[in-house]
One Martini backbone bead per residue (centre of mass of N, CA, C, O) as a GRO file, in nm:
protein
  115
    1ILE     BB    1 -11.480  24.279   5.141
    2THR     BB    2 -11.733  24.161   4.962
    3ALA     BB    3 -11.857  24.005   4.693
    4GLN     BB    4 -12.123  24.166   4.688
    5GLU     BB    5 -11.996  24.449   4.684
    6ILE     BB    6 -11.843  24.415   4.422
    7LEU     BB    7 -12.088  24.352   4.244
    8GLU     BB    8 -12.238  24.618   4.293
    9ARG     BB    9 -12.015  24.805   4.181
   10MET     BB   10 -12.005  24.683   3.901
   11ASN     BB   11 -12.304  24.736   3.826
   12ARG     BB   12 -12.288  25.043   3.846
   13ALA     BB   13 -12.062  25.077   3.627
   14VAL     BB   14 -12.224  24.906   3.381
   15ALA     BB   15 -12.520  25.013   3.349
   16PRO     BB   16 -12.480  25.247   3.129
   17TYR     BB   17 -12.409  24.991   2.912
   18GLY     BB   18 -12.614  24.741   2.961
   19ALA     BB   19 -12.478  24.585   3.189
   20ARG     BB   20 -12.389  24.272   3.375
   21ALA     BB   21 -12.290  24.127   3.666
   22GLU     BB   22 -12.163  23.801   3.764
   23LEU     BB   23 -12.159  23.539   4.008
   24GLU     BB   24 -12.006  23.209   4.020
   25TYR     BB   25 -11.820  23.262   4.286
   26ASP     BB   26 -11.916  23.226   4.648
   27LYS     BB   27 -11.683  23.229   4.886
   28LYS     BB   28 -11.592  23.229   5.187
   29PRO     BB   29 -11.375  23.308   5.397
   30VAL     BB   30 -11.104  23.190   5.570
   31TYR     BB   31 -11.147  23.111   5.927
   32LEU     BB   32 -10.909  23.030   6.185
   33ASP     BB   33 -10.835  22.970   6.498
   34ARG     BB   34 -10.533  22.945   6.653
   35GLU     BB   35 -10.678  22.819   6.926
   36GLY     BB   36 -10.801  22.607   6.791
   37PRO     BB   37 -10.804  22.271   6.727
   38LEU     BB   38 -10.673  22.264   6.446
   39ILE     BB   39 -10.431  22.466   6.462
   40SER     BB   40 -10.312  22.361   6.729
   41THR     BB   41 -10.252  22.075   6.625
   42LEU     BB   42 -10.066  22.153   6.388
   43THR     BB   43  -9.864  22.317   6.553
   44ARG     BB   44  -9.782  22.094   6.749
   45ALA     BB   45  -9.666  21.903   6.538
   46TYR     BB   46  -9.447  22.088   6.436
   47ARG     BB   47  -9.305  22.128   6.715
   48GLN     BB   48  -9.246  21.833   6.789
   49ILE     BB   49  -9.060  21.776   6.538
   50THR     BB   50  -8.872  22.052   6.525
   51GLY     BB   51  -8.862  22.248   6.799
   52ASP     BB   52  -9.025  22.496   6.699
   53THR     BB   53  -9.154  22.773   6.910
   54GLN     BB   54  -9.163  23.051   6.727
   55THR     BB   55  -9.321  22.982   6.492
   56GLN     BB   56  -9.589  23.093   6.317
   57PRO     BB   57  -9.857  23.079   6.164
   58VAL     BB   58  -9.949  23.109   5.825
   59LEU     BB   59 -10.098  23.346   5.627
   60MET     BB   60 -10.292  23.274   5.343
   61CYS     BB   61 -10.374  23.358   5.024
   62GLY     BB   62 -10.629  23.240   4.828
   63GLY     BB   63 -10.684  22.960   4.646
   64THR     BB   64 -10.824  22.674   4.810
   65TYR     BB   65 -10.938  22.379   4.939
   66ALA     BB   66 -11.038  22.522   5.210
   67LYS     BB   67 -11.312  22.633   5.060
   68ALA     BB   68 -11.490  22.367   5.024
   69MET     BB   69 -11.504  22.356   5.348
   70ASP     BB   70 -11.532  22.328   5.662
   71ASN     BB   71 -11.256  22.299   5.863
   72ILE     BB   72 -11.008  22.386   5.666
   73ALA     BB   73 -10.652  22.354   5.617
   74ALA     BB   74 -10.371  22.470   5.486
   75PHE     BB   75 -10.093  22.224   5.502
   76GLY     BB   76  -9.775  22.296   5.431
   77PRO     BB   77  -9.412  22.268   5.334
   78ALA     BB   78  -9.338  22.536   5.451
   79LEU     BB   79  -9.023  22.652   5.560
   80PRO     BB   80  -8.819  22.808   5.748
   81GLY     BB   81  -8.555  22.943   5.546
   82ARG     BB   82  -8.677  22.866   5.279
   83GLU     BB   83  -8.718  22.848   4.959
   84PRO     BB   84  -8.980  22.962   4.767
   85THR     BB   85  -9.128  22.719   4.519
   86GLU     BB   86  -9.416  22.730   4.520
   87HIS     BB   87  -9.588  22.768   4.228
   88GLN     BB   88  -9.330  22.729   4.045
   89LYS     BB   89  -9.084  22.705   3.860
   90ASN     BB   90  -8.923  22.434   3.972
   91GLU     BB   91  -9.051  22.292   4.184
   92HIS     BB   92  -8.923  22.215   4.523
   93ILE     BB   93  -8.774  21.962   4.745
   94SER     BB   94  -8.603  21.831   4.973
   95LEU     BB   95  -8.556  21.531   5.109
   96GLU     BB   96  -8.527  21.625   5.399
   97ASP     BB   97  -8.791  21.798   5.402
   98PHE     BB   98  -8.985  21.578   5.312
   99LEU     BB   99  -8.940  21.393   5.559
  100LEU     BB  100  -9.021  21.603   5.767
  101VAL     BB  101  -9.317  21.653   5.667
  102CYS     BB  102  -9.404  21.361   5.705
  103ARG     BB  103  -9.374  21.368   6.013
  104ILE     BB  104  -9.572  21.599   6.059
  105TYR     BB  105  -9.821  21.468   5.929
  106ARG     BB  106  -9.834  21.227   6.114
  107GLN     BB  107  -9.872  21.388   6.375
  108ALA     BB  108 -10.127  21.538   6.284
  109ILE     BB  109 -10.307  21.292   6.235
  110LEU     BB  110 -10.293  21.183   6.519
  111GLY     BB  111 -10.405  21.437   6.659
  112LEU     BB  112 -10.678  21.446   6.505
  113ALA     BB  113 -10.775  21.157   6.585
  114GLN     BB  114 -10.773  21.236   6.907
  115SER     BB  115 -10.988  21.496   6.889
   0.00000   0.00000   0.00000
């Protein structure tokens, strides 16, 4: 469903009460092809550093900086098999995992610069 469809439904629902809904933020959903140059470069960087060829890119929902402009992907340090602590109280990452994701980011930046 699009934001416009939600807005229309809301307006139909509140019209009998003399009210009107307005949309202040209307960003299109983020969609990037897994086989496209951005996601494939990020995935390749992850695989080159970790050796993990099985894990697939994770689709996350929600508001992210990736909606700010076209062709941006949220590329975060969530690693398979680790406790997800991001955006929670006492968010943390082990030093070992932090250094690993730094190596992944470095490889990703090099790959993006070359593409």
